Amino acid sequence: MYFSIDPSNGVPIYEQLVRQVKFAVADKVLVAGQMLPSVRNLAQELAINPNTISKAYAQLQTEQVLEPLRGRGLVVRPDSLHRCVTARQELLSVRLNAVLEECLHAGLSREEVTSMFEKALSALA
Amino acid sequence: MYFSIDPSNGVPIYEQLVRQVKFAVADKVLVAGQMLPSVRNLAQELAINPNTISKAYAQLQTEQVLEPLRGRGLVVRPDSLHRCVTARQELLSVRLNAVLEECLHAGLSREEVTSMFEKALSALA
Amino acid sequence: MYFSIDPSNGVPIYEQLVRQVKFAVADKVLVAGQMLPSVRNLAQELAINPNTISKAYAQLQTEQVLEPLRGRGLVVRPDSLHRCVTARQELLSVRLNAVLEECLHAGLSREEVTSMFEKALSALA
Amino acid sequence: MYFSIDPSNGVPIYEQLVRQVKFAVADKVLVAGQMLPSVRNLAQELAINPNTISKAYAQLQTEQVLEPLRGRGLVVRPDSLHRCVTARQELLSVRLNAVLEECLHAGLSREEVTSMFEKALSALA
DNA sequence: GTGGTCTAGACCACC
DNA sequence: GTGGTCTAGACCACG
């Protein structure tokens, strides 16, 4: 349940966090009711600004992945597993779509795209 | 050889331009030695600031796609076709790879990924 | 880590900056991970426009000398020392070569060139 | 006595021309009294703007390398050979000085510079 | 606070 | 006419 952050890779840090929490839930590394590290602790551990943690946690609450436990901290919502799994699926599907659209828009034929896809997939042993 | 810019796209205007010029070269819409529209003309045509065009053209020079003819304008470098074609291929291939890797890492099976791919591709009319 | 700029030098200000940063890295005046002055601070200190600093910093990023820490500033890349040292060496070596080649092509003998070199070097106190 | 121009190498075309004429005189490819190609002819031959030829010829006149022959064209001045030879010498000396100064200013030791020089000179077979 | 992008307008050398 | 550089000032996302 430890997160790895790269502050110089273009993707906003808070987004990296949001994504990692969601994936941890989908992978059942974080389970319903489990408590998350406090903003302060996590900020210190990752050596990043507490505001950034807060922003990520806030977004995870609005996306109904986490919920506050009155005055004690944030926990994984019991109904979030399914949400995270499907959200991840959908997210990936959207991104795949975007890449394919760009391929076609760039002048590649369907055959070229398919061959590229097969090569890429088989390369991922 | 006409470019379409979406200024409210997230992607910086100058990058959209760079990308479109490269793709135009890869598609032989722009051929070796061909002159590009002048900074001022293109700026007026696209209704954006000349500096933005300049920035794109500057980047295309550092990427060896264009070269200056002193006092006359910018032309496509004779050796840039190959560079642009492979650059495009590689750019798209890298992005496709990233998405696929994420799919597998997210727990999808190869079959699921392939089905997702086929659905997405056939959905793009 | 202080830079000296000559705005009436023919050489663009942003290039003077790029060069001085690279040389500072090569001389270990700037070390890996060290933060650079902020665009605004440096602009004020050198009494030049922030955009000009930005341009220099941007080029240093594309040349892989600096990397951004999102929202915090720019730091020297850990692997840039070697790059800067060899780049400096090569830059100077190329220019020296060009001059020597021109000397020989201009009809000077090796002895004349060597004598010219020695005279010039000893004249630089 | 034919000139080679590269319109995309950074050096202004008219300067390339001036330099080549001077060197041709220094090398006795152009001798005293010899007539130069007309602006029109040379412009056509090199496929560059006549204004550029004019600018170069004008500069060569102010530098006392060429002189007009009333209504007939421009010829090499009888006293320009010595001038061109020494001018070339001096030009090269100045440039050598500049490079060496930069080497020292860049933190190289005199020994390093000397070794670089010897390597460069011996490499020019 | 940080850098990144864009606009506006000026000036330059070169052709 | 061309691109290149610089200034000035605005707005943005990010931490």
Short mmCIF file of C-alpha atoms (C1' of nucleotides) in Angstrom, two decimals:
data_model
loop_
_atom_site.label_atom_id
_atom_site.label_comp_id
_atom_site.label_asym_id
_atom_site.label_seq_id
_atom_site.Cartn_x
_atom_site.Cartn_y
_atom_site.Cartn_z
CA MET A 1 0.00 0.00 0.00
CA TYR A 2 2.97 2.27 -0.54
CA PHE A 3 2.92 4.69 -3.36
CA SER A 4 5.67 5.75 -5.71
CA ILE A 5 5.69 9.32 -6.92
CA ASP A 6 7.76 10.86 -9.66
CA PRO A 7 7.65 14.64 -9.30
CA SER A 8 9.33 15.24 -12.64
CA ASN A 9 7.35 13.15 -15.07
CA GLY A 10 4.75 15.61 -16.31
CA VAL A 11 1.75 13.93 -14.70
CA PRO A 12 0.54 16.02 -11.75
CA ILE A 13 1.51 14.46 -8.46
CA TYR A 14 -2.05 14.50 -7.11
CA GLU A 15 -3.20 12.61 -10.19
CA GLN A 16 -0.50 10.00 -9.72
CA LEU A 17 -1.77 9.53 -6.19
CA VAL A 18 -5.43 9.31 -7.17
CA ARG A 19 -4.62 6.77 -9.80
CA GLN A 20 -2.51 4.65 -7.48
CA VAL A 21 -5.15 4.60 -4.79
CA LYS A 22 -7.82 3.57 -7.26
CA PHE A 23 -5.66 0.82 -8.69
CA ALA A 24 -4.79 -0.37 -5.19
CA VAL A 25 -8.49 -0.68 -4.47
CA ALA A 26 -9.13 -2.48 -7.74
CA ASP A 27 -6.29 -4.85 -6.94
CA LYS A 28 -7.64 -5.36 -3.41
CA VAL A 29 -4.44 -4.04 -1.91
CA LEU A 30 -6.76 -1.56 -0.25
CA VAL A 31 -9.99 -3.16 0.95
CA ALA A 32 -13.33 -1.80 2.10
CA GLY A 33 -13.09 -0.03 5.43
CA GLN A 34 -9.35 0.13 5.43
CA MET A 35 -7.98 3.41 6.68
CA LEU A 36 -5.64 5.52 4.61
CA PRO A 37 -2.47 7.16 5.90
CA SER A 38 -3.05 10.62 7.30
CA VAL A 39 -2.30 13.58 5.08
CA ARG A 40 0.56 14.58 7.33
CA ASN A 41 2.15 11.14 7.48
CA LEU A 42 1.84 10.42 3.81
CA ALA A 43 3.17 13.86 2.92
CA GLN A 44 6.21 13.28 5.07
CA GLU A 45 6.76 9.79 3.77
CA LEU A 46 6.58 10.83 0.13
CA ALA A 47 8.34 14.12 0.78
CA ILE A 48 5.71 16.14 -0.98
CA ASN A 49 3.47 19.02 -0.04
CA PRO A 50 0.54 18.12 2.28
CA ASN A 51 -1.72 20.23 0.08
CA THR A 52 -1.06 17.81 -2.72
CA ILE A 53 -2.16 14.83 -0.61
CA SER A 54 -5.25 16.74 0.43
CA LYS A 55 -6.10 17.49 -3.15
CA ALA A 56 -5.82 13.82 -4.09
CA TYR A 57 -7.88 12.68 -1.11
CA ALA A 58 -10.51 15.29 -1.87
CA GLN A 59 -10.82 14.08 -5.42
CA LEU A 60 -11.07 10.47 -4.22
CA GLN A 61 -13.94 11.50 -1.95
CA THR A 62 -15.84 13.25 -4.74
CA GLU A 63 -15.29 10.16 -6.86
CA GLN A 64 -16.80 8.12 -4.04
CA VAL A 65 -13.77 5.94 -3.51
CA LEU A 66 -13.06 7.15 -0.01
CA GLU A 67 -15.30 8.41 2.77
CA PRO A 68 -14.48 10.23 5.99
CA LEU A 69 -14.83 8.46 9.33
CA ARG A 70 -15.90 11.28 11.61
CA GLY A 71 -12.73 12.82 12.98
CA ARG A 72 -10.66 9.71 12.55
CA GLY A 73 -9.57 9.80 8.93
CA LEU A 74 -10.50 8.42 5.55
CA VAL A 75 -11.46 4.86 4.74
CA VAL A 76 -12.18 2.93 1.59
CA ARG A 77 -15.90 2.89 0.87
CA PRO A 78 -17.41 -0.60 0.92
CA ASP A 79 -18.94 -0.12 -2.53
CA SER A 80 -15.84 1.23 -4.20
CA LEU A 81 -14.24 -2.01 -5.36
CA HIS A 82 -16.62 -2.51 -8.22
CA ARG A 83 -16.50 1.18 -9.06
CA CYS A 84 -12.71 1.16 -9.23
CA VAL A 85 -12.55 -1.96 -11.34
CA THR A 86 -15.02 -0.67 -13.91
CA ALA A 87 -13.59 2.83 -13.76
CA ARG A 88 -10.19 1.45 -14.55
CA GLN A 89 -11.59 -0.60 -17.37
CA GLU A 90 -13.35 2.39 -18.81
CA LEU A 91 -10.35 4.63 -18.38
CA LEU A 92 -8.21 2.20 -20.30
CA SER A 93 -10.83 1.77 -22.97
CA VAL A 94 -11.02 5.53 -23.47
CA ARG A 95 -7.27 5.82 -23.77
CA LEU A 96 -7.05 2.92 -26.17
CA ASN A 97 -9.70 4.59 -28.26
CA ALA A 98 -7.78 7.87 -28.28
CA VAL A 99 -4.59 6.20 -29.46
CA LEU A 100 -6.36 4.28 -32.19
CA GLU A 101 -8.17 7.36 -33.38
CA GLU A 102 -4.88 9.17 -33.56
CA CYS A 103 -3.32 6.32 -35.52
CA LEU A 104 -6.04 6.45 -38.13
CA HIS A 105 -6.02 10.22 -38.18
CA ALA A 106 -2.27 10.04 -38.75
CA GLY A 107 -2.82 8.18 -41.99
CA LEU A 108 -2.19 4.61 -40.90
CA SER A 109 -4.43 1.95 -42.38
CA ARG A 110 -6.48 -0.43 -40.22
CA GLU A 111 -4.09 -3.20 -41.17
CA GLU A 112 -1.07 -1.24 -40.05
CA VAL A 113 -2.76 -0.43 -36.76
CA THR A 114 -3.71 -4.04 -36.18
CA SER A 115 -0.22 -5.24 -36.94
CA MET A 116 1.18 -2.63 -34.59
CA PHE A 117 -1.23 -3.79 -31.91
CA GLU A 118 -0.34 -7.44 -32.29
CA LYS A 119 3.35 -6.73 -32.25
CA ALA A 120 3.01 -4.59 -29.14
CA LEU A 121 0.84 -7.13 -27.32
CA SER A 122 3.08 -10.08 -28.05
CA ALA A 123 6.11 -8.03 -27.01
CA LEU A 124 4.63 -7.74 -23.54
CA ALA A 125 5.62 -11.24 -22.53
CA MET B 1 -1.19 22.06 -46.34
CA TYR B 2 -3.79 23.78 -44.19
CA PHE B 3 -3.68 23.35 -40.48
CA SER B 4 -6.50 23.13 -38.01
CA ILE B 5 -5.95 24.41 -34.53
CA ASP B 6 -8.13 23.93 -31.49
CA PRO B 7 -7.08 26.57 -28.98
CA SER B 8 -9.17 25.13 -26.17
CA ASN B 9 -7.72 21.71 -26.32
CA GLY B 10 -5.30 21.43 -23.46
CA VAL B 11 -2.58 20.69 -25.97
CA PRO B 12 -0.54 23.86 -26.55
CA ILE B 13 -1.18 25.50 -29.88
CA TYR B 14 2.46 25.43 -30.89
CA GLU B 15 2.59 21.69 -30.24
CA GLN B 16 -0.50 21.09 -32.33
CA LEU B 17 1.25 22.93 -35.11
CA VAL B 18 4.50 21.00 -34.72
CA ARG B 19 2.61 17.76 -34.82
CA GLN B 20 0.60 18.71 -37.87
CA VAL B 21 3.64 19.84 -39.79
CA LYS B 22 5.44 16.60 -39.00
CA PHE B 23 2.46 14.54 -40.03
CA ALA B 24 2.10 16.58 -43.21
CA VAL B 25 5.72 15.78 -44.03
CA ALA B 26 5.19 12.11 -43.23
CA ASP B 27 2.15 12.09 -45.52
CA LYS B 28 4.06 13.91 -48.27
CA VAL B 29 1.61 16.76 -48.13
CA LEU B 30 4.74 18.78 -47.46
CA VAL B 31 7.70 17.64 -49.53
CA ALA B 32 11.44 18.29 -49.34
CA GLY B 33 12.34 21.83 -50.26
CA GLN B 34 8.79 23.07 -50.05
CA MET B 35 8.38 26.43 -48.41
CA LEU B 36 6.18 26.85 -45.39
CA PRO B 37 3.72 29.68 -44.97
CA SER B 38 5.39 32.72 -43.49
CA VAL B 39 5.05 33.30 -39.78
CA ARG B 40 2.93 36.37 -40.35
CA ASN B 41 0.66 34.82 -42.96
CA LEU B 42 0.00 31.69 -40.99
CA ALA B 43 -0.59 33.70 -37.85
CA GLN B 44 -3.18 35.77 -39.62
CA GLU B 45 -4.79 32.76 -41.27
CA LEU B 46 -5.12 30.83 -38.02
CA ALA B 47 -5.89 33.99 -36.05
CA ILE B 48 -3.19 33.36 -33.51
CA ASN B 49 -0.14 35.30 -32.41
CA PRO B 50 2.92 35.25 -34.70
CA ASN B 51 5.10 34.37 -31.71
CA THR B 52 3.21 31.12 -31.31
CA ILE B 53 3.94 30.20 -34.91
CA SER B 54 7.55 31.17 -34.39
CA LYS B 55 7.81 28.88 -31.42
CA ALA B 56 6.48 25.96 -33.43
CA TYR B 57 8.78 26.71 -36.36
CA ALA B 58 11.74 27.04 -34.00
CA GLN B 59 11.05 23.64 -32.51
CA LEU B 60 10.73 22.14 -35.98
CA GLN B 61 14.14 23.53 -36.78
CA THR B 62 15.76 22.06 -33.70
CA GLU B 63 14.13 18.76 -34.59
CA GLN B 64 15.71 19.05 -38.03
CA VAL B 65 12.43 19.00 -39.90
CA LEU B 66 12.78 22.51 -41.31
CA GLU B 67 15.72 24.62 -42.31
CA PRO B 68 15.95 28.36 -42.88
CA LEU B 69 16.74 30.00 -46.19
CA ARG B 70 18.15 33.25 -44.95
CA GLY B 71 15.73 36.08 -45.46
CA ARG B 72 13.43 33.99 -47.60
CA GLY B 73 11.67 31.65 -45.24
CA LEU B 74 11.65 28.09 -44.00
CA VAL B 75 11.67 24.95 -46.12
CA VAL B 76 11.30 21.25 -45.46
CA ARG B 77 14.68 19.59 -45.09
CA PRO B 78 15.39 17.00 -47.77
CA ASP B 79 16.17 14.33 -45.19
CA SER B 80 13.17 14.92 -42.95
CA LEU B 81 10.65 12.60 -44.62
CA HIS B 82 12.16 9.47 -43.17
CA ARG B 83 12.60 11.16 -39.82
CA CYS B 84 8.96 12.20 -39.69
CA VAL B 85 7.59 8.85 -40.78
CA THR B 86 9.56 6.90 -38.23
CA ALA B 87 8.95 9.52 -35.55
CA ARG B 88 5.21 9.25 -36.08
CA GLN B 89 5.29 5.48 -36.08
CA GLU B 90 7.38 5.41 -32.94
CA LEU B 91 5.30 8.03 -31.16
CA LEU B 92 2.11 6.11 -31.78
CA SER B 93 3.70 2.76 -31.06
CA VAL B 94 5.04 3.98 -27.73
CA ARG B 95 1.66 5.26 -26.70
CA LEU B 96 -0.11 2.10 -27.79
CA ASN B 97 2.42 0.09 -25.83
CA ALA B 98 1.86 2.17 -22.72
CA VAL B 99 -1.89 1.62 -22.86
CA LEU B 100 -1.57 -2.11 -23.44
CA GLU B 101 0.93 -2.48 -20.64
CA GLU B 102 -1.43 -0.69 -18.34
CA CYS B 103 -4.28 -2.94 -19.43
CA LEU B 104 -2.36 -6.07 -18.57
CA HIS B 105 -1.04 -4.56 -15.38
CA ALA B 106 -4.64 -3.76 -14.51
CA GLY B 107 -5.51 -7.41 -14.58
CA LEU B 108 -7.14 -7.77 -17.99
CA SER B 109 -6.39 -10.91 -19.92
CA ARG B 110 -4.91 -10.84 -23.42
CA GLU B 111 -8.27 -11.91 -24.78
CA GLU B 112 -10.07 -9.09 -23.05
CA VAL B 113 -7.53 -6.60 -24.36
CA THR B 114 -7.81 -7.95 -27.88
CA SER B 115 -11.59 -7.80 -27.77
CA MET B 116 -11.41 -4.26 -26.45
CA PHE B 117 -9.07 -3.37 -29.28
CA GLU B 118 -11.27 -4.87 -31.96
CA LYS B 119 -14.37 -3.22 -30.60
CA ALA B 120 -12.63 0.14 -30.45
CA LEU B 121 -11.19 -0.17 -33.94
CA SER B 122 -14.44 -1.17 -35.59
CA ALA B 123 -16.24 1.61 -33.75
CA LEU B 124 -14.05 4.17 -35.53
CA ALA B 125 -15.94 4.40 -38.76
CA MET C 1 26.24 30.59 -9.36
CA TYR C 2 25.90 34.14 -10.52
CA PHE C 3 25.64 34.87 -14.18
CA SER C 4 26.96 37.77 -16.15
CA ILE C 5 25.06 38.92 -19.18
CA ASP C 6 26.14 41.33 -21.87
CA PRO C 7 23.00 42.43 -23.69
CA SER C 8 24.88 44.27 -26.44
CA ASN C 9 26.98 41.35 -27.44
CA GLY C 10 25.48 40.03 -30.62
CA VAL C 11 25.01 36.70 -28.87
CA PRO C 12 21.37 36.36 -27.77
CA ILE C 13 20.87 36.77 -24.05
CA TYR C 14 19.15 33.42 -23.68
CA GLU C 15 22.10 31.70 -25.35
CA GLN C 16 24.56 33.39 -23.04
CA LEU C 17 22.52 32.04 -20.17
CA VAL C 18 22.33 28.54 -21.57
CA ARG C 19 26.06 28.51 -22.08
CA GLN C 20 26.82 29.80 -18.61
CA VAL C 21 24.55 27.28 -16.95
CA LYS C 22 26.16 24.45 -18.89
CA PHE C 23 29.63 25.65 -18.01
CA ALA C 24 28.63 26.05 -14.37
CA VAL C 25 27.48 22.44 -14.37
CA ALA C 26 30.69 21.33 -16.07
CA ASP C 27 32.69 23.21 -13.43
CA LYS C 28 30.58 21.75 -10.61
CA VAL C 29 29.50 25.19 -9.58
CA LEU C 30 26.03 23.76 -10.14
CA VAL C 31 25.72 20.18 -8.94
CA ALA C 32 23.16 17.44 -9.53
CA GLY C 33 19.87 18.14 -7.82
CA GLN C 34 20.71 21.74 -7.13
CA MET C 35 17.88 24.16 -7.69
CA LEU C 36 18.22 27.03 -10.10
CA PRO C 37 17.12 30.55 -9.35
CA SER C 38 13.46 31.05 -10.16
CA VAL C 39 12.59 32.64 -13.46
CA ARG C 40 11.26 35.72 -11.73
CA ASN C 41 14.18 36.13 -9.33
CA LEU C 42 16.82 35.70 -11.97
CA ALA C 43 14.98 38.03 -14.31
CA GLN C 44 14.92 40.71 -11.65
CA GLU C 45 18.54 40.13 -10.67
CA LEU C 46 19.81 40.37 -14.24
CA ALA C 47 17.30 43.08 -15.10
CA ILE C 48 15.98 41.23 -18.12
CA ASN C 49 12.58 39.94 -19.10
CA PRO C 50 11.32 36.74 -17.43
CA ASN C 51 10.43 35.33 -20.83
CA THR C 52 14.06 35.44 -21.83
CA ILE C 53 15.01 33.40 -18.76
CA SER C 54 12.19 31.00 -19.56
CA LYS C 55 13.50 30.52 -23.04
CA ALA C 56 16.95 29.65 -21.74
CA TYR C 57 15.56 27.28 -19.12
CA ALA C 58 13.34 25.63 -21.71
CA GLN C 59 16.30 24.97 -23.96
CA LEU C 60 18.26 23.57 -21.04
CA GLN C 61 15.41 21.17 -20.43
CA THR C 62 15.28 19.97 -24.02
CA GLU C 63 19.05 19.50 -23.83
CA GLN C 64 18.50 17.37 -20.73
CA VAL C 65 20.57 19.56 -18.46
CA LEU C 66 17.68 20.57 -16.21
CA GLU C 67 14.50 18.86 -15.12
CA PRO C 68 11.37 20.32 -13.57
CA LEU C 69 10.10 19.55 -10.11
CA ARG C 70 6.42 20.28 -10.63
CA GLY C 71 5.44 23.51 -8.98
CA ARG C 72 8.74 23.83 -7.17
CA GLY C 73 11.29 24.82 -9.76
CA LEU C 74 14.06 23.45 -11.92
CA VAL C 75 16.99 21.35 -10.78
CA VAL C 76 20.16 20.06 -12.38
CA ARG C 77 19.69 16.55 -13.69
CA PRO C 78 21.87 13.96 -11.99
CA ASP C 79 23.28 12.76 -15.28
CA SER C 80 24.04 16.14 -16.77
CA LEU C 81 27.58 16.64 -15.48
CA HIS C 82 29.13 14.28 -17.94
CA ARG C 83 26.98 15.65 -20.72
CA CYS C 84 28.04 19.22 -19.99
CA VAL C 85 31.73 18.43 -19.68
CA THR C 86 31.90 16.55 -22.96
CA ALA C 87 29.65 19.06 -24.67
CA ARG C 88 31.95 21.89 -23.66
CA GLN C 89 35.02 19.98 -24.74
CA GLU C 90 33.48 19.09 -28.04
CA LEU C 91 32.15 22.56 -28.69
CA LEU C 92 35.55 24.13 -28.16
CA SER C 93 37.36 21.38 -30.01
CA VAL C 94 35.11 21.78 -33.03
CA ARG C 95 35.68 25.50 -33.12
CA LEU C 96 39.42 25.15 -32.71
CA ASN C 97 39.44 22.64 -35.52
CA ALA C 98 37.50 24.97 -37.79
CA VAL C 99 39.98 27.79 -37.23
CA LEU C 100 43.00 25.57 -37.78
CA GLU C 101 41.55 24.09 -40.91
CA GLU C 102 40.95 27.55 -42.24
CA CYS C 103 44.51 28.55 -41.36
CA LEU C 104 45.96 25.69 -43.35
CA HIS C 105 43.53 26.21 -46.18
CA ALA C 106 44.63 29.84 -46.19
CA GLY C 107 48.16 28.80 -47.02
CA LEU C 108 49.84 29.02 -43.62
CA SER C 109 52.38 26.34 -42.80
CA ARG C 110 52.07 24.17 -39.71
CA GLU C 111 54.96 26.06 -38.17
CA GLU C 112 53.29 29.40 -38.75
CA VAL C 113 50.08 28.12 -37.22
CA THR C 114 51.89 26.72 -34.22
CA SER C 115 53.77 29.95 -33.68
CA MET C 116 50.53 31.89 -33.97
CA PHE C 117 48.99 29.56 -31.41
CA GLU C 118 51.83 29.92 -28.94
CA LYS C 119 51.90 33.66 -29.27
CA ALA C 120 48.14 33.87 -28.75
CA LEU C 121 48.17 31.55 -25.75
CA SER C 122 51.00 33.33 -23.97
CA ALA C 123 49.33 36.68 -24.64
CA LEU C 124 46.32 35.55 -22.60
CA ALA C 125 47.65 36.36 -19.15
CA MET D 1 36.76 31.82 -59.59
CA TYR D 2 33.45 30.24 -58.91
CA PHE D 3 31.86 30.68 -55.55
CA SER D 4 29.90 28.25 -53.44
CA ILE D 5 27.10 29.62 -51.34
CA ASP D 6 25.13 27.88 -48.62
CA PRO D 7 21.99 29.88 -47.89
CA SER D 8 21.14 27.84 -44.82
CA ASN D 9 24.32 27.83 -42.80
CA GLY D 10 23.86 30.84 -40.55
CA VAL D 11 26.56 32.99 -42.11
CA PRO D 12 24.99 35.79 -44.14
CA ILE D 13 25.27 35.15 -47.84
CA TYR D 14 26.89 38.48 -48.57
CA GLU D 15 29.58 37.72 -45.99
CA GLN D 16 30.23 34.35 -47.54
CA LEU D 17 30.75 36.13 -50.85
CA VAL D 18 33.01 38.81 -49.42
CA ARG D 19 35.12 36.22 -47.73
CA GLN D 20 35.42 34.06 -50.83
CA VAL D 21 36.43 36.98 -53.01
CA LYS D 22 39.09 38.03 -50.53
CA PHE D 23 40.47 34.54 -50.26
CA ALA D 24 40.46 34.19 -54.03
CA VAL D 25 42.55 37.33 -54.24
CA ALA D 26 44.89 36.10 -51.51
CA ASP D 27 45.27 32.83 -53.38
CA LYS D 28 45.84 34.67 -56.68
CA VAL D 29 42.81 33.03 -58.20
CA LEU D 30 41.72 36.60 -58.75
CA VAL D 31 44.58 38.87 -59.83
CA ALA D 32 45.02 42.60 -60.04
CA GLY D 33 42.92 44.19 -62.76
CA GLN D 34 40.80 41.11 -63.28
CA MET D 35 37.15 41.87 -63.78
CA LEU D 36 34.46 40.37 -61.59
CA PRO D 37 31.21 38.88 -62.87
CA SER D 38 28.41 41.39 -63.15
CA VAL D 39 25.90 41.59 -60.34
CA ARG D 40 23.19 40.27 -62.64
CA ASN D 41 25.20 37.34 -63.97
CA LEU D 42 26.52 36.26 -60.63
CA ALA D 43 23.09 36.56 -59.06
CA GLN D 44 21.63 34.33 -61.72
CA GLU D 45 24.47 31.85 -61.52
CA LEU D 46 24.24 31.48 -57.76
CA ALA D 47 20.46 31.77 -57.75
CA ILE D 48 20.43 34.47 -55.13
CA ASN D 49 19.09 37.97 -54.88
CA PRO D 50 21.03 40.62 -56.88
CA ASN D 51 20.80 42.92 -53.86
CA THR D 52 22.92 40.46 -51.96
CA ILE D 53 25.64 40.53 -54.63
CA SER D 54 25.53 44.29 -54.63
CA LYS D 55 25.94 44.40 -50.89
CA ALA D 56 28.98 42.16 -51.05
CA TYR D 57 30.56 44.13 -53.90
CA ALA D 58 29.89 47.38 -52.05
CA GLN D 59 31.62 46.09 -48.97
CA LEU D 60 34.57 44.90 -51.04
CA GLN D 61 34.86 48.40 -52.48
CA THR D 62 34.85 50.07 -49.09
CA GLU D 63 37.47 47.56 -47.99
CA GLN D 64 39.53 48.61 -50.99
CA VAL D 65 39.65 45.17 -52.54
CA LEU D 66 37.72 46.10 -55.67
CA GLU D 67 37.42 49.33 -57.63
CA PRO D 68 34.98 50.38 -60.30
CA LEU D 69 36.11 50.74 -63.89
CA ARG D 70 33.93 53.59 -65.10
CA GLY D 71 30.81 52.05 -66.47
CA ARG D 72 32.38 48.72 -67.22
CA GLY D 73 32.31 46.88 -63.94
CA LEU D 74 34.45 46.07 -60.95
CA VAL D 75 38.06 44.94 -61.02
CA VAL D 76 40.55 43.77 -58.43
CA ARG D 77 42.67 46.66 -57.19
CA PRO D 78 46.37 46.28 -57.97
CA ASP D 79 47.31 46.84 -54.33
CA SER D 80 44.78 44.46 -52.85
CA LEU D 81 46.83 41.26 -52.89
CA HIS D 82 48.96 42.25 -49.94
CA ARG D 83 45.94 43.64 -48.17
CA CYS D 84 43.99 40.43 -48.58
CA VAL D 85 46.83 38.22 -47.47
CA THR D 86 47.48 40.19 -44.30
CA ALA D 87 43.78 40.68 -43.66
CA ARG D 88 43.26 36.97 -43.86
CA GLN D 89 46.17 36.38 -41.53
CA GLU D 90 44.81 38.86 -39.04
CA LEU D 91 41.28 37.55 -39.29
CA LEU D 92 42.46 34.06 -38.51
CA SER D 93 44.66 35.28 -35.68
CA VAL D 94 41.72 37.10 -34.12
CA ARG D 95 39.53 34.04 -34.36
CA LEU D 96 42.19 31.79 -32.92
CA ASN D 97 42.55 34.20 -30.05
CA ALA D 98 38.80 34.18 -29.43
CA VAL D 99 38.67 30.40 -29.29
CA LEU D 100 41.65 30.16 -26.94
CA GLU D 101 40.23 32.81 -24.68
CA GLU D 102 37.01 30.89 -24.51
CA CYS D 103 38.86 27.69 -23.71
CA LEU D 104 40.60 29.28 -20.74
CA HIS D 105 37.47 31.06 -19.65
CA ALA D 106 35.71 27.71 -19.76
CA GLY D 107 38.06 26.37 -17.14
CA LEU D 108 40.50 24.41 -19.28
CA SER D 109 44.15 24.56 -18.27
CA ARG D 110 46.87 25.75 -20.67
CA GLU D 111 48.08 22.17 -20.91
CA GLU D 112 44.65 20.91 -21.88
CA VAL D 113 44.34 23.63 -24.52
CA THR D 114 47.77 22.87 -25.91
CA SER D 115 47.03 19.16 -26.09
CA MET D 116 43.73 19.91 -27.80
CA PHE D 117 45.56 22.11 -30.29
CA GLU D 118 48.19 19.52 -31.10
CA LYS D 119 45.62 16.81 -31.51
CA ALA D 120 43.53 19.00 -33.81
CA LEU D 121 46.52 20.09 -35.90
CA SER D 122 47.88 16.60 -36.38
CA ALA D 123 44.41 15.35 -37.27
CA LEU D 124 44.40 17.69 -40.25
CA ALA D 125 46.61 15.48 -42.36
"C1'" DG E 1 5.45 30.34 -4.57
"C1'" DT E 2 6.80 27.64 -9.32
"C1'" DG E 3 7.18 27.19 -14.62
"C1'" DG E 4 4.36 27.15 -19.13
"C1'" DT E 5 1.64 29.38 -22.60
"C1'" DC E 6 -0.19 33.06 -25.14
"C1'" DT E 7 -0.81 37.85 -26.77
"C1'" DA E 8 0.82 42.30 -28.29
"C1'" DG E 9 4.03 45.04 -30.19
"C1'" DA E 10 8.79 46.57 -31.05
"C1'" DC E 11 13.39 46.17 -33.28
"C1'" DC E 12 16.98 43.76 -35.82
"C1'" DA E 13 19.66 41.65 -39.78
"C1'" DC E 14 19.08 39.60 -44.03
"C1'" DC E 15 17.33 39.01 -48.87
"C1'" DG F 1 9.36 40.59 -47.79
"C1'" DT F 2 11.63 36.88 -44.21
"C1'" DG F 3 12.65 34.82 -39.38
"C1'" DG F 4 14.88 35.93 -34.68
"C1'" DT F 5 15.04 38.28 -30.35
"C1'" DC F 6 13.35 40.90 -26.64
"C1'" DT F 7 9.98 43.30 -23.69
"C1'" DA F 8 5.61 43.65 -21.28
"C1'" DG F 9 1.91 41.82 -19.19
"C1'" DA F 10 -1.76 38.39 -18.71
"C1'" DC F 11 -3.56 33.76 -17.41
"C1'" DC F 12 -3.12 28.89 -16.16
"C1'" DA F 13 -2.17 24.53 -13.43
"C1'" DC F 14 0.57 22.89 -9.85
"C1'" DG F 15 2.47 22.54 -4.99
#
